[in-house]
Structures are given as C-alpha cells and as structure tokens.
Amino acid sequence: MNVTGFLSGCRVVDKQFEYLPWDNPDNIITLVTQVNAYKAGGILIPWLGMLGVPLNILNCIVYKRLGLQERVNLLLFALSCADLVVTACVFALYVEYFYMLLVGRFTVSSTVVNVATNTGLTVIPFGSAFISGFISTLIACERCLCISHPFKAKRILRTKTTAVILIVSVVIILGIHYVIALKYRIGCEYIPSLKVSLTVFYPSEFYQENAKFVDILNVTTFGLVLPPLFVLTTVIATVITVVKLKGAAQWRQSTATVPVESKEIALTKMLIAVSILFIVCSIPNLVVKIVPLFVDGIRLGGRAKIGPGDTVII
C-alpha cells in the first residue's frame, strides 16, 4: 500500500484489492442485506429504546426508594444502572441511523461509532454490558446461597460486602475494557483507481505494541473464558435454586393450614426469571464466539483473521 496524501479528510492510497467488500465471494450476506438490516434497526430500535431507557430509569428510582441497604435491592439497582447505560448507547447509535433515513442520506458508517472508537469510549457500552452479565451471575449465586444455606448467606453476604464486590468489579471491568477499547481506530481511505472512499478499522499503535496482551484480555479472557463461565454458573445456580425452592414450597404447603406464598419465595421467583432471561439472551453471543473455534471458515466479519497490521473495510 502506498499512501500519497489526503483528500477531504481521507487518506489517498494506492491499494490493490482481490475484491471489494460487497463483492466478497465468501460472504453469504450481501451489501444490500447488510444495509437493509441497519435500516430496519434504524426504524425499530429507537422505539424500543424509548421504552427501555425510561423503564430502566424507573427501576433505578424504585430500587433506590426501596432502600439500597437491602442486598437484593442493591444488586437490582446496579443491574438496572448497567442496563440503562447499554440501552442508552444503543439508542444513540440507532437514532443516528433513523435520522439518516429521514434525511435520505443513509450510510452504514456511523459518526457515533467513529467518535466512540477513536476516543476509547466504546468502553462505556461494552464494559457496561459485561458488568450487567457479571451482576446477573452474582444475583443467581446470591439467591442460590440464600435458598440453600440461608443462615450462611445472612452471615457472609452482607450488604457492605456486596457493595465492595460491585465497586471493585466495576473498576476492574471498565479498566480492562478501556485497554481493549484502545485496540482499533477508524479512518477513511480514498482509492483513486476505484474512485471510492472506504471507512476502515485499523490497529492502533498501542495494539501493535501490545498485541498479545490485548488479545489475551479481549479474545481469551473476556471473549472465550468469562462469558461461558458466567452462563454456566448462572445455569447451575438457577437449577439448584429451583429445586430447593420447590422443596421449600412443598414443605410450607404441607405444614400450613392455609397455603401462603412468602415474600422471600415471591422474590426468589422473580430473580429466577431474571437469571433465565440472562441465560436466553447470552446464548446467541456464546454461539458466535464458540462456533468459529470448531467450524473452519466461519468467522464473524468473514474468513480473514485480523492481525496487528491489518485493516478492516466497512
């Protein structure tokens, strides 16, 4: 590749392509399909965001008023805050697509994504999403311990201990995700021979100097190890909770003259629903991460593996 200068903010380069992105023979998704998917998102997701953002704000207010001195309220408040951040970020992205549809100048390239990538702000949505998954797993474990060993749970899992775990975990997760966020930058390249401008992801200098370390964090630790561990832990904890809860409910009904569902059992059922929702929503992400390890040629974004010196055309 020969860089010859800049044109309207784009690097002018002399580069040879075997094929352009929309002519990629290995890509089963055509450019038209990709654009239509973004357009559909631009139409649907802003309306979902208008529902999701206020509801998460309402959840935060409710749990705050119920009292964060209660361990469960603290966990649900933190989960709602993390989900609020993720929902708001997705809403902002697709509102931009919605605006482009309205003005009739739609492009897959997003100013929100460009700015976030070049400033490391992608740590906010991605870090918050991971925090949400961690808290969901923590809720499942907390409820399992409360149902299986209520006295130990009361002694071990104090609210202050839970708060410390949350604060330390949030700092660590956001700190590591900020390092990961420094991996790529977005730029623009103009190809004179094709008379076309392309938006590209290219590895940052930081990543090129620390490729192995960043890949261990991004691909191995936060990509292949922790997400499956969170889901597996949540599944095991939820199954144990359901079994123990069923036994407790049967015992209560057999000893009471009038069967009454206690507040603790009702709360546990709600938290079980939260855990099941987390498991269901995590499965597609796990499939995307795990399948390429066992099926040759399947890779998110195409067959080509991105290395420290490569660029990705979008």
PDB file of C-alpha atoms in Angstrom:
ATOM      1  CA  MET A   1       0.000   0.000   0.000  1.00  0.00           C
ATOM      2  CA  ASN A   2       1.303   3.440  -0.939  1.00  0.00           C
ATOM      3  CA  VAL A   3      -0.032   6.498   0.911  1.00  0.00           C
ATOM      4  CA  THR A   4       0.072   9.551  -1.350  1.00  0.00           C
ATOM      5  CA  GLY A   5      -1.771  12.231   0.662  1.00  0.00           C
ATOM      6  CA  PHE A   6      -5.196  13.277   1.970  1.00  0.00           C
ATOM      7  CA  LEU A   7      -8.439  14.151   0.192  1.00  0.00           C
ATOM      8  CA  SER A   8     -11.315  15.677   2.189  1.00  0.00           C
ATOM      9  CA  GLY A   9     -10.080  14.039   5.388  1.00  0.00           C
ATOM     10  CA  CYS A  10      -9.424  10.651   3.746  1.00  0.00           C
ATOM     11  CA  ARG A  11      -6.000   9.175   3.151  1.00  0.00           C
ATOM     12  CA  VAL A  12      -5.350   8.786  -0.563  1.00  0.00           C
ATOM     13  CA  VAL A  13      -3.857   5.337  -1.035  1.00  0.00           C
ATOM     14  CA  ASP A  14      -2.818   3.176  -3.949  1.00  0.00           C
ATOM     15  CA  LYS A  15      -4.049  -0.249  -2.928  1.00  0.00           C
ATOM     16  CA  GLN A  16      -4.897  -3.402  -4.850  1.00  0.00           C
ATOM     17  CA  PHE A  17      -7.941  -5.452  -3.810  1.00  0.00           C
ATOM     18  CA  GLU A  18      -8.754  -9.026  -4.756  1.00  0.00           C
ATOM     19  CA  TYR A  19     -12.363  -7.968  -4.273  1.00  0.00           C
ATOM     20  CA  LEU A  20     -14.295  -5.164  -2.647  1.00  0.00           C
ATOM     21  CA  PRO A  21     -16.365  -5.891   0.484  1.00  0.00           C
ATOM     22  CA  TRP A  22     -19.618  -6.055  -1.466  1.00  0.00           C
ATOM     23  CA  ASP A  23     -18.035  -8.492  -3.970  1.00  0.00           C
ATOM     24  CA  ASN A  24     -16.593 -10.852  -1.339  1.00  0.00           C
ATOM     25  CA  PRO A  25     -17.336 -14.391  -2.659  1.00  0.00           C
ATOM     26  CA  ASP A  26     -17.061 -15.882   0.851  1.00  0.00           C
ATOM     27  CA  ASN A  27     -19.636 -13.534   2.373  1.00  0.00           C
ATOM     28  CA  ILE A  28     -23.128 -15.045   2.382  1.00  0.00           C
ATOM     29  CA  ILE A  29     -24.584 -11.676   3.434  1.00  0.00           C
ATOM     30  CA  THR A  30     -24.726  -9.195   0.568  1.00  0.00           C
ATOM     31  CA  LEU A  31     -24.183  -5.474   0.966  1.00  0.00           C
ATOM     32  CA  VAL A  32     -27.871  -4.890   0.234  1.00  0.00           C
ATOM     33  CA  THR A  33     -28.859  -7.270   3.036  1.00  0.00           C
ATOM     34  CA  GLN A  34     -26.465  -5.588   5.447  1.00  0.00           C
ATOM     35  CA  VAL A  35     -27.768  -2.118   4.620  1.00  0.00           C
ATOM     36  CA  ASN A  36     -31.378  -3.281   4.943  1.00  0.00           C
ATOM     37  CA  ALA A  37     -30.592  -4.759   8.368  1.00  0.00           C
ATOM     38  CA  TYR A  38     -29.172  -1.419   9.531  1.00  0.00           C
ATOM     39  CA  LYS A  39     -32.207   0.382   8.096  1.00  0.00           C
ATOM     40  CA  ALA A  40     -34.553  -1.981   9.932  1.00  0.00           C
ATOM     41  CA  GLY A  41     -32.621  -1.317  13.124  1.00  0.00           C
ATOM     42  CA  GLY A  42     -32.829   2.415  12.498  1.00  0.00           C
ATOM     43  CA  ILE A  43     -36.609   2.127  12.309  1.00  0.00           C
ATOM     44  CA  LEU A  44     -37.298  -0.341  15.139  1.00  0.00           C
ATOM     45  CA  ILE A  45     -34.599   0.076  17.790  1.00  0.00           C
ATOM     46  CA  PRO A  46     -35.162   3.792  18.575  1.00  0.00           C
ATOM     47  CA  TRP A  47     -38.753   2.974  19.506  1.00  0.00           C
ATOM     48  CA  LEU A  48     -37.567   0.104  21.719  1.00  0.00           C
ATOM     49  CA  GLY A  49     -35.015   2.469  23.246  1.00  0.00           C
ATOM     50  CA  MET A  50     -37.756   4.969  24.030  1.00  0.00           C
ATOM     51  CA  LEU A  51     -39.323   2.194  26.096  1.00  0.00           C
ATOM     52  CA  GLY A  52     -36.170   0.619  27.546  1.00  0.00           C
ATOM     53  CA  VAL A  53     -34.434   3.795  28.732  1.00  0.00           C
ATOM     54  CA  PRO A  54     -37.370   5.152  30.798  1.00  0.00           C
ATOM     55  CA  LEU A  55     -38.140   1.713  32.247  1.00  0.00           C
ATOM     56  CA  ASN A  56     -34.551   1.254  33.438  1.00  0.00           C
ATOM     57  CA  ILE A  57     -34.608   4.759  34.931  1.00  0.00           C
ATOM     58  CA  LEU A  58     -37.840   3.833  36.695  1.00  0.00           C
ATOM     59  CA  ASN A  59     -36.234   0.633  38.007  1.00  0.00           C
ATOM     60  CA  CYS A  60     -33.301   2.611  39.405  1.00  0.00           C
ATOM     61  CA  ILE A  61     -35.674   5.020  41.165  1.00  0.00           C
ATOM     62  CA  VAL A  62     -37.819   2.214  42.602  1.00  0.00           C
ATOM     63  CA  TYR A  63     -34.898   0.203  43.999  1.00  0.00           C
ATOM     64  CA  LYS A  64     -33.319   3.378  45.380  1.00  0.00           C
ATOM     65  CA  ARG A  65     -36.530   4.244  47.229  1.00  0.00           C
ATOM     66  CA  LEU A  66     -36.941   0.684  48.490  1.00  0.00           C
ATOM     67  CA  GLY A  67     -33.562   1.088  50.170  1.00  0.00           C
ATOM     68  CA  LEU A  68     -30.103   0.121  48.988  1.00  0.00           C
ATOM     69  CA  GLN A  69     -29.276  -1.149  52.465  1.00  0.00           C
ATOM     70  CA  GLU A  70     -31.021  -4.342  51.365  1.00  0.00           C
ATOM     71  CA  ARG A  71     -28.612  -6.585  49.442  1.00  0.00           C
ATOM     72  CA  VAL A  72     -31.107  -7.621  46.753  1.00  0.00           C
ATOM     73  CA  ASN A  73     -32.194  -4.032  46.132  1.00  0.00           C
ATOM     74  CA  LEU A  74     -28.561  -3.005  45.749  1.00  0.00           C
ATOM     75  CA  LEU A  75     -27.885  -5.748  43.197  1.00  0.00           C
ATOM     76  CA  LEU A  76     -31.026  -4.982  41.185  1.00  0.00           C
ATOM     77  CA  PHE A  77     -30.257  -1.245  41.299  1.00  0.00           C
ATOM     78  CA  ALA A  78     -26.753  -1.875  39.957  1.00  0.00           C
ATOM     79  CA  LEU A  79     -28.133  -4.200  37.249  1.00  0.00           C
ATOM     80  CA  SER A  80     -30.674  -1.573  36.166  1.00  0.00           C
ATOM     81  CA  CYS A  81     -27.940   1.103  36.007  1.00  0.00           C
ATOM     82  CA  ALA A  82     -25.737  -1.089  33.817  1.00  0.00           C
ATOM     83  CA  ASP A  83     -28.652  -1.982  31.533  1.00  0.00           C
ATOM     84  CA  LEU A  84     -29.614   1.699  31.336  1.00  0.00           C
ATOM     85  CA  VAL A  85     -26.156   2.639  30.059  1.00  0.00           C
ATOM     86  CA  VAL A  86     -26.154  -0.122  27.429  1.00  0.00           C
ATOM     87  CA  THR A  87     -29.695   0.719  26.291  1.00  0.00           C
ATOM     88  CA  ALA A  88     -28.909   4.429  26.063  1.00  0.00           C
ATOM     89  CA  CYS A  89     -25.774   3.781  23.963  1.00  0.00           C
ATOM     90  CA  VAL A  90     -27.617   1.506  21.523  1.00  0.00           C
ATOM     91  CA  PHE A  91     -30.444   4.049  21.369  1.00  0.00           C
ATOM     92  CA  ALA A  92     -27.993   6.833  20.477  1.00  0.00           C
ATOM     93  CA  LEU A  93     -26.451   4.748  17.684  1.00  0.00           C
ATOM     94  CA  TYR A  94     -29.733   3.825  16.024  1.00  0.00           C
ATOM     95  CA  VAL A  95     -31.220   7.276  16.439  1.00  0.00           C
ATOM     96  CA  GLU A  96     -28.426   8.405  14.126  1.00  0.00           C
ATOM     97  CA  TYR A  97     -29.451   5.759  11.580  1.00  0.00           C
ATOM     98  CA  PHE A  98     -33.082   6.858  11.979  1.00  0.00           C
ATOM     99  CA  TYR A  99     -32.054  10.462  11.290  1.00  0.00           C
ATOM    100  CA  MET A 100     -30.109   9.421   8.181  1.00  0.00           C
ATOM    101  CA  LEU A 101     -33.185   7.587   6.921  1.00  0.00           C
ATOM    102  CA  LEU A 102     -35.310  10.691   7.464  1.00  0.00           C
ATOM    103  CA  VAL A 103     -32.971  12.982   5.531  1.00  0.00           C
ATOM    104  CA  GLY A 104     -32.423  10.394   2.787  1.00  0.00           C
ATOM    105  CA  ARG A 105     -28.640  10.091   3.198  1.00  0.00           C
ATOM    106  CA  PHE A 106     -28.258   6.655   4.723  1.00  0.00           C
ATOM    107  CA  THR A 107     -24.799   5.135   5.186  1.00  0.00           C
ATOM    108  CA  VAL A 108     -23.634   2.181   7.282  1.00  0.00           C
ATOM    109  CA  SER A 109     -20.768   4.308   8.610  1.00  0.00           C
ATOM    110  CA  SER A 110     -21.803   5.941  11.894  1.00  0.00           C
ATOM    111  CA  THR A 111     -20.464   9.143  13.449  1.00  0.00           C
ATOM    112  CA  VAL A 112     -21.318   7.768  16.900  1.00  0.00           C
ATOM    113  CA  VAL A 113     -19.254   4.626  16.262  1.00  0.00           C
ATOM    114  CA  ASN A 114     -16.382   6.600  14.712  1.00  0.00           C
ATOM    115  CA  VAL A 115     -16.108   9.035  17.624  1.00  0.00           C
ATOM    116  CA  ALA A 116     -16.510   6.319  20.262  1.00  0.00           C
ATOM    117  CA  THR A 117     -13.875   4.099  18.626  1.00  0.00           C
ATOM    118  CA  ASN A 118     -11.319   6.868  18.135  1.00  0.00           C
ATOM    119  CA  THR A 119     -11.680   8.163  21.705  1.00  0.00           C
ATOM    120  CA  GLY A 120     -11.882   4.820  23.514  1.00  0.00           C
ATOM    121  CA  LEU A 121     -15.485   5.498  24.582  1.00  0.00           C
ATOM    122  CA  THR A 122     -16.569   2.053  23.386  1.00  0.00           C
ATOM    123  CA  VAL A 123     -15.573   1.063  26.919  1.00  0.00           C
ATOM    124  CA  ILE A 124     -18.912   2.513  28.070  1.00  0.00           C
ATOM    125  CA  PRO A 125     -21.360   0.199  26.212  1.00  0.00           C
ATOM    126  CA  PHE A 126     -19.148  -2.897  26.073  1.00  0.00           C
ATOM    127  CA  GLY A 127     -17.921  -2.550  29.646  1.00  0.00           C
ATOM    128  CA  SER A 128     -21.455  -1.916  30.924  1.00  0.00           C
ATOM    129  CA  ALA A 129     -22.780  -4.957  29.048  1.00  0.00           C
ATOM    130  CA  PHE A 130     -20.148  -7.131  30.698  1.00  0.00           C
ATOM    131  CA  ILE A 131     -20.936  -5.590  34.090  1.00  0.00           C
ATOM    132  CA  SER A 132     -24.604  -6.430  33.519  1.00  0.00           C
ATOM    133  CA  GLY A 133     -23.687 -10.064  32.834  1.00  0.00           C
ATOM    134  CA  PHE A 134     -21.489 -10.222  35.926  1.00  0.00           C
ATOM    135  CA  ILE A 135     -24.229  -8.791  38.163  1.00  0.00           C
ATOM    136  CA  SER A 136     -26.785 -11.224  36.698  1.00  0.00           C
ATOM    137  CA  THR A 137     -24.470 -14.091  37.619  1.00  0.00           C
ATOM    138  CA  LEU A 138     -23.929 -12.610  41.076  1.00  0.00           C
ATOM    139  CA  ILE A 139     -27.707 -12.391  41.600  1.00  0.00           C
ATOM    140  CA  ALA A 140     -28.134 -16.049  40.631  1.00  0.00           C
ATOM    141  CA  CYS A 141     -25.389 -17.110  43.073  1.00  0.00           C
ATOM    142  CA  GLU A 142     -26.782 -14.908  45.856  1.00  0.00           C
ATOM    143  CA  ARG A 143     -30.259 -16.366  45.507  1.00  0.00           C
ATOM    144  CA  CYS A 144     -28.911 -19.924  45.339  1.00  0.00           C
ATOM    145  CA  LEU A 145     -26.969 -19.414  48.576  1.00  0.00           C
ATOM    146  CA  CYS A 146     -29.957 -17.752  50.277  1.00  0.00           C
ATOM    147  CA  ILE A 147     -32.261 -20.677  49.451  1.00  0.00           C
ATOM    148  CA  SER A 148     -29.718 -23.449  50.048  1.00  0.00           C
ATOM    149  CA  HIS A 149     -27.992 -22.030  53.164  1.00  0.00           C
ATOM    150  CA  PRO A 150     -29.989 -19.033  54.431  1.00  0.00           C
ATOM    151  CA  PHE A 151     -28.072 -18.620  57.691  1.00  0.00           C
ATOM    152  CA  LYS A 152     -24.680 -18.716  55.999  1.00  0.00           C
ATOM    153  CA  ALA A 153     -25.903 -16.258  53.364  1.00  0.00           C
ATOM    154  CA  LYS A 154     -27.043 -13.813  56.036  1.00  0.00           C
ATOM    155  CA  ARG A 155     -23.655 -14.025  57.756  1.00  0.00           C
ATOM    156  CA  ILE A 156     -21.419 -13.994  54.662  1.00  0.00           C
ATOM    157  CA  LEU A 157     -23.254 -11.860  52.115  1.00  0.00           C
ATOM    158  CA  ARG A 158     -23.717  -8.601  53.944  1.00  0.00           C
ATOM    159  CA  THR A 159     -24.799  -5.505  52.031  1.00  0.00           C
ATOM    160  CA  LYS A 160     -21.461  -3.769  52.617  1.00  0.00           C
ATOM    161  CA  THR A 161     -19.597  -6.825  51.325  1.00  0.00           C
ATOM    162  CA  THR A 162     -21.812  -6.886  48.247  1.00  0.00           C
ATOM    163  CA  ALA A 163     -21.208  -3.158  47.658  1.00  0.00           C
ATOM    164  CA  VAL A 164     -17.440  -3.645  47.858  1.00  0.00           C
ATOM    165  CA  ILE A 165     -17.613  -6.565  45.404  1.00  0.00           C
ATOM    166  CA  LEU A 166     -19.643  -4.450  42.983  1.00  0.00           C
ATOM    167  CA  ILE A 167     -17.363  -1.411  43.181  1.00  0.00           C
ATOM    168  CA  VAL A 168     -14.144  -3.391  42.780  1.00  0.00           C
ATOM    169  CA  SER A 169     -15.592  -5.455  39.927  1.00  0.00           C
ATOM    170  CA  VAL A 170     -16.877  -2.386  38.058  1.00  0.00           C
ATOM    171  CA  VAL A 171     -13.494  -0.657  38.317  1.00  0.00           C
ATOM    172  CA  ILE A 172     -11.623  -3.749  37.099  1.00  0.00           C
ATOM    173  CA  ILE A 173     -14.041  -4.489  34.237  1.00  0.00           C
ATOM    174  CA  LEU A 174     -14.110  -0.904  32.979  1.00  0.00           C
ATOM    175  CA  GLY A 175     -10.329  -0.607  33.319  1.00  0.00           C
ATOM    176  CA  ILE A 176      -9.673  -3.745  31.287  1.00  0.00           C
ATOM    177  CA  HIS A 177     -12.288  -2.839  28.698  1.00  0.00           C
ATOM    178  CA  TYR A 178     -10.656   0.556  28.277  1.00  0.00           C
ATOM    179  CA  VAL A 179      -7.430  -1.230  27.360  1.00  0.00           C
ATOM    180  CA  ILE A 180      -9.403  -3.329  24.866  1.00  0.00           C
ATOM    181  CA  ALA A 181     -11.095  -0.180  23.520  1.00  0.00           C
ATOM    182  CA  LEU A 182      -7.682   1.160  22.511  1.00  0.00           C
ATOM    183  CA  LYS A 183      -7.233  -1.719  20.047  1.00  0.00           C
ATOM    184  CA  TYR A 184      -8.720  -0.120  16.923  1.00  0.00           C
ATOM    185  CA  ARG A 185      -9.161   3.275  15.358  1.00  0.00           C
ATOM    186  CA  ILE A 186     -11.410   4.250  12.455  1.00  0.00           C
ATOM    187  CA  GLY A 187     -10.237   6.153   9.427  1.00  0.00           C
ATOM    188  CA  CYS A 188     -11.126   6.892   5.822  1.00  0.00           C
ATOM    189  CA  GLU A 189      -9.233   5.812   2.692  1.00  0.00           C
ATOM    190  CA  TYR A 190      -9.775   7.058  -0.841  1.00  0.00           C
ATOM    191  CA  ILE A 191      -8.786   4.673  -3.667  1.00  0.00           C
ATOM    192  CA  PRO A 192      -8.070   6.715  -6.840  1.00  0.00           C
ATOM    193  CA  SER A 193      -8.169   3.703  -9.165  1.00  0.00           C
ATOM    194  CA  LEU A 194     -11.672   2.821  -7.979  1.00  0.00           C
ATOM    195  CA  LYS A 195     -12.821   6.380  -7.262  1.00  0.00           C
ATOM    196  CA  VAL A 196     -14.314   5.252  -3.955  1.00  0.00           C
ATOM    197  CA  SER A 197     -13.873   6.172  -0.298  1.00  0.00           C
ATOM    198  CA  LEU A 198     -13.804   3.369   2.262  1.00  0.00           C
ATOM    199  CA  THR A 199     -14.199   3.527   6.025  1.00  0.00           C
ATOM    200  CA  VAL A 200     -11.651   1.245   7.667  1.00  0.00           C
ATOM    201  CA  PHE A 201     -10.786  -0.105  11.105  1.00  0.00           C
ATOM    202  CA  TYR A 202      -7.045  -0.141  11.601  1.00  0.00           C
ATOM    203  CA  PRO A 203      -4.959  -1.320  14.587  1.00  0.00           C
ATOM    204  CA  SER A 204      -3.736   1.445  16.861  1.00  0.00           C
ATOM    205  CA  GLU A 205      -0.070   1.902  17.735  1.00  0.00           C
ATOM    206  CA  PHE A 206      -0.897   0.754  21.261  1.00  0.00           C
ATOM    207  CA  TYR A 207      -2.303  -2.528  19.934  1.00  0.00           C
ATOM    208  CA  GLN A 208       0.614  -3.135  17.587  1.00  0.00           C
ATOM    209  CA  GLU A 209       2.993  -2.761  20.529  1.00  0.00           C
ATOM    210  CA  ASN A 210       0.899  -4.883  22.919  1.00  0.00           C
ATOM    211  CA  ALA A 211      -0.954  -7.253  20.577  1.00  0.00           C
ATOM    212  CA  LYS A 212      -0.509 -10.440  22.628  1.00  0.00           C
ATOM    213  CA  PHE A 213      -1.538  -8.810  25.892  1.00  0.00           C
ATOM    214  CA  VAL A 214      -4.626  -7.141  24.407  1.00  0.00           C
ATOM    215  CA  ASP A 215      -5.675 -10.338  22.601  1.00  0.00           C
ATOM    216  CA  ILE A 216      -5.404 -12.340  25.815  1.00  0.00           C
ATOM    217  CA  LEU A 217      -7.749  -9.869  27.507  1.00  0.00           C
ATOM    218  CA  ASN A 218     -10.117  -9.379  24.579  1.00  0.00           C
ATOM    219  CA  VAL A 219     -10.275 -12.786  22.905  1.00  0.00           C
ATOM    220  CA  THR A 220      -9.328 -15.261  25.607  1.00  0.00           C
ATOM    221  CA  THR A 221     -10.361 -13.806  28.971  1.00  0.00           C
ATOM    222  CA  PHE A 222     -13.345 -11.609  28.136  1.00  0.00           C
ATOM    223  CA  GLY A 223     -14.319 -13.463  24.971  1.00  0.00           C
ATOM    224  CA  LEU A 224     -13.929 -17.206  25.469  1.00  0.00           C
ATOM    225  CA  VAL A 225     -13.471 -17.799  29.206  1.00  0.00           C
ATOM    226  CA  LEU A 226     -15.629 -15.490  31.302  1.00  0.00           C
ATOM    227  CA  PRO A 227     -18.874 -15.307  29.223  1.00  0.00           C
ATOM    228  CA  PRO A 228     -19.348 -19.130  29.126  1.00  0.00           C
ATOM    229  CA  LEU A 229     -18.333 -19.274  32.798  1.00  0.00           C
ATOM    230  CA  PHE A 230     -20.984 -16.689  33.688  1.00  0.00           C
ATOM    231  CA  VAL A 231     -23.695 -18.565  31.803  1.00  0.00           C
ATOM    232  CA  LEU A 232     -22.688 -21.985  33.176  1.00  0.00           C
ATOM    233  CA  THR A 233     -22.540 -20.638  36.735  1.00  0.00           C
ATOM    234  CA  THR A 234     -25.940 -18.978  36.321  1.00  0.00           C
ATOM    235  CA  VAL A 235     -27.468 -22.173  34.919  1.00  0.00           C
ATOM    236  CA  ILE A 236     -26.134 -24.320  37.787  1.00  0.00           C
ATOM    237  CA  ALA A 237     -27.136 -21.780  40.456  1.00  0.00           C
ATOM    238  CA  THR A 238     -30.602 -21.350  38.938  1.00  0.00           C
ATOM    239  CA  VAL A 239     -31.238 -25.103  38.726  1.00  0.00           C
ATOM    240  CA  ILE A 240     -30.208 -25.558  42.363  1.00  0.00           C
ATOM    241  CA  THR A 241     -32.397 -22.618  43.397  1.00  0.00           C
ATOM    242  CA  VAL A 242     -35.432 -24.010  41.545  1.00  0.00           C
ATOM    243  CA  VAL A 243     -35.008 -27.459  43.124  1.00  0.00           C
ATOM    244  CA  LYS A 244     -34.542 -26.041  46.632  1.00  0.00           C
ATOM    245  CA  LEU A 245     -37.386 -23.566  46.167  1.00  0.00           C
ATOM    246  CA  LYS A 246     -39.755 -26.316  45.044  1.00  0.00           C
ATOM    247  CA  GLY A 247     -38.873 -28.371  48.096  1.00  0.00           C
ATOM    248  CA  ALA A 248     -39.367 -25.391  50.417  1.00  0.00           C
ATOM    249  CA  ALA A 249     -42.725 -24.560  48.837  1.00  0.00           C
ATOM    250  CA  GLN A 250     -43.960 -28.159  49.214  1.00  0.00           C
ATOM    251  CA  TRP A 251     -42.877 -28.241  52.847  1.00  0.00           C
ATOM    252  CA  ARG A 252     -44.605 -24.918  53.542  1.00  0.00           C
ATOM    253  CA  GLN A 253     -47.832 -26.123  51.949  1.00  0.00           C
ATOM    254  CA  SER A 254     -47.782 -29.397  53.877  1.00  0.00           C
ATOM    255  CA  THR A 255     -47.309 -27.666  57.249  1.00  0.00           C
ATOM    256  CA  ALA A 256     -49.623 -24.678  56.794  1.00  0.00           C
ATOM    257  CA  THR A 257     -53.375 -24.870  57.127  1.00  0.00           C
ATOM    258  CA  VAL A 258     -53.755 -22.110  54.523  1.00  0.00           C
ATOM    259  CA  PRO A 259     -51.053 -22.156  51.819  1.00  0.00           C
ATOM    260  CA  VAL A 260     -49.422 -18.727  51.655  1.00  0.00           C
ATOM    261  CA  GLU A 261     -46.556 -17.699  49.412  1.00  0.00           C
ATOM    262  CA  SER A 262     -43.943 -15.873  51.454  1.00  0.00           C
ATOM    263  CA  LYS A 263     -42.289 -12.660  50.350  1.00  0.00           C
ATOM    264  CA  GLU A 264     -38.949 -14.457  50.092  1.00  0.00           C
ATOM    265  CA  ILE A 265     -40.347 -17.112  47.750  1.00  0.00           C
ATOM    266  CA  ALA A 266     -42.014 -14.480  45.549  1.00  0.00           C
ATOM    267  CA  LEU A 267     -38.756 -12.524  45.380  1.00  0.00           C
ATOM    268  CA  THR A 268     -36.809 -15.669  44.520  1.00  0.00           C
ATOM    269  CA  LYS A 269     -39.198 -16.481  41.673  1.00  0.00           C
ATOM    270  CA  MET A 270     -38.669 -13.003  40.237  1.00  0.00           C
ATOM    271  CA  LEU A 271     -34.880 -13.361  40.450  1.00  0.00           C
ATOM    272  CA  ILE A 272     -35.079 -16.793  38.812  1.00  0.00           C
ATOM    273  CA  ALA A 273     -36.880 -15.102  35.912  1.00  0.00           C
ATOM    274  CA  VAL A 274     -34.047 -12.543  35.724  1.00  0.00           C
ATOM    275  CA  SER A 275     -31.482 -15.354  35.577  1.00  0.00           C
ATOM    276  CA  ILE A 276     -33.400 -17.248  32.878  1.00  0.00           C
ATOM    277  CA  LEU A 277     -33.653 -14.075  30.788  1.00  0.00           C
ATOM    278  CA  PHE A 278     -29.891 -13.558  31.120  1.00  0.00           C
ATOM    279  CA  ILE A 279     -29.210 -17.148  30.016  1.00  0.00           C
ATOM    280  CA  VAL A 280     -31.508 -16.902  26.988  1.00  0.00           C
ATOM    281  CA  CYS A 281     -30.050 -13.561  25.870  1.00  0.00           C
ATOM    282  CA  SER A 282     -26.460 -14.808  26.308  1.00  0.00           C
ATOM    283  CA  ILE A 283     -26.810 -17.932  24.157  1.00  0.00           C
ATOM    284  CA  PRO A 284     -26.556 -16.172  20.726  1.00  0.00           C
ATOM    285  CA  ASN A 285     -23.407 -14.342  21.847  1.00  0.00           C
ATOM    286  CA  LEU A 286     -21.840 -17.594  23.032  1.00  0.00           C
ATOM    287  CA  VAL A 287     -22.682 -19.332  19.756  1.00  0.00           C
ATOM    288  CA  VAL A 288     -20.959 -16.540  17.794  1.00  0.00           C
ATOM    289  CA  LYS A 289     -17.853 -16.858  19.964  1.00  0.00           C
ATOM    290  CA  ILE A 290     -17.624 -20.651  20.241  1.00  0.00           C
ATOM    291  CA  VAL A 291     -18.703 -21.967  16.810  1.00  0.00           C
ATOM    292  CA  PRO A 292     -15.674 -20.471  14.954  1.00  0.00           C
ATOM    293  CA  LEU A 293     -13.399 -22.487  17.253  1.00  0.00           C
ATOM    294  CA  PHE A 294     -14.789 -25.766  15.930  1.00  0.00           C
ATOM    295  CA  VAL A 295     -16.015 -24.942  12.413  1.00  0.00           C
ATOM    296  CA  ASP A 296     -13.288 -23.935   9.985  1.00  0.00           C
ATOM    297  CA  GLY A 297     -14.082 -20.938   7.776  1.00  0.00           C
ATOM    298  CA  ILE A 298     -16.769 -19.440   9.995  1.00  0.00           C
ATOM    299  CA  ARG A 299     -15.744 -16.134  11.497  1.00  0.00           C
ATOM    300  CA  LEU A 300     -17.671 -13.021  12.455  1.00  0.00           C
ATOM    301  CA  GLY A 301     -16.873 -10.481   9.724  1.00  0.00           C
ATOM    302  CA  GLY A 302     -15.555 -13.019   7.203  1.00  0.00           C
ATOM    303  CA  ARG A 303     -12.854 -15.641   6.876  1.00  0.00           C
ATOM    304  CA  ALA A 304      -9.892 -13.302   7.108  1.00  0.00           C
ATOM    305  CA  LYS A 305      -8.361 -13.072  10.566  1.00  0.00           C
ATOM    306  CA  ILE A 306      -7.442  -9.546  11.628  1.00  0.00           C
ATOM    307  CA  GLY A 307      -3.872  -9.127  12.741  1.00  0.00           C
ATOM    308  CA  PRO A 308      -1.923  -6.223  14.248  1.00  0.00           C
ATOM    309  CA  GLY A 309      -1.046  -4.844  10.820  1.00  0.00           C
ATOM    310  CA  ASP A 310      -4.331  -5.352   9.011  1.00  0.00           C
ATOM    311  CA  THR A 311      -7.213  -3.004   8.220  1.00  0.00           C
ATOM    312  CA  VAL A 312     -10.884  -3.904   8.027  1.00  0.00           C
ATOM    313  CA  ILE A 313     -13.113  -2.301   5.430  1.00  0.00           C
ATOM    314  CA  ILE A 314     -16.646  -1.347   6.438  1.00  0.00           C
TER     315      ILE A 314
END
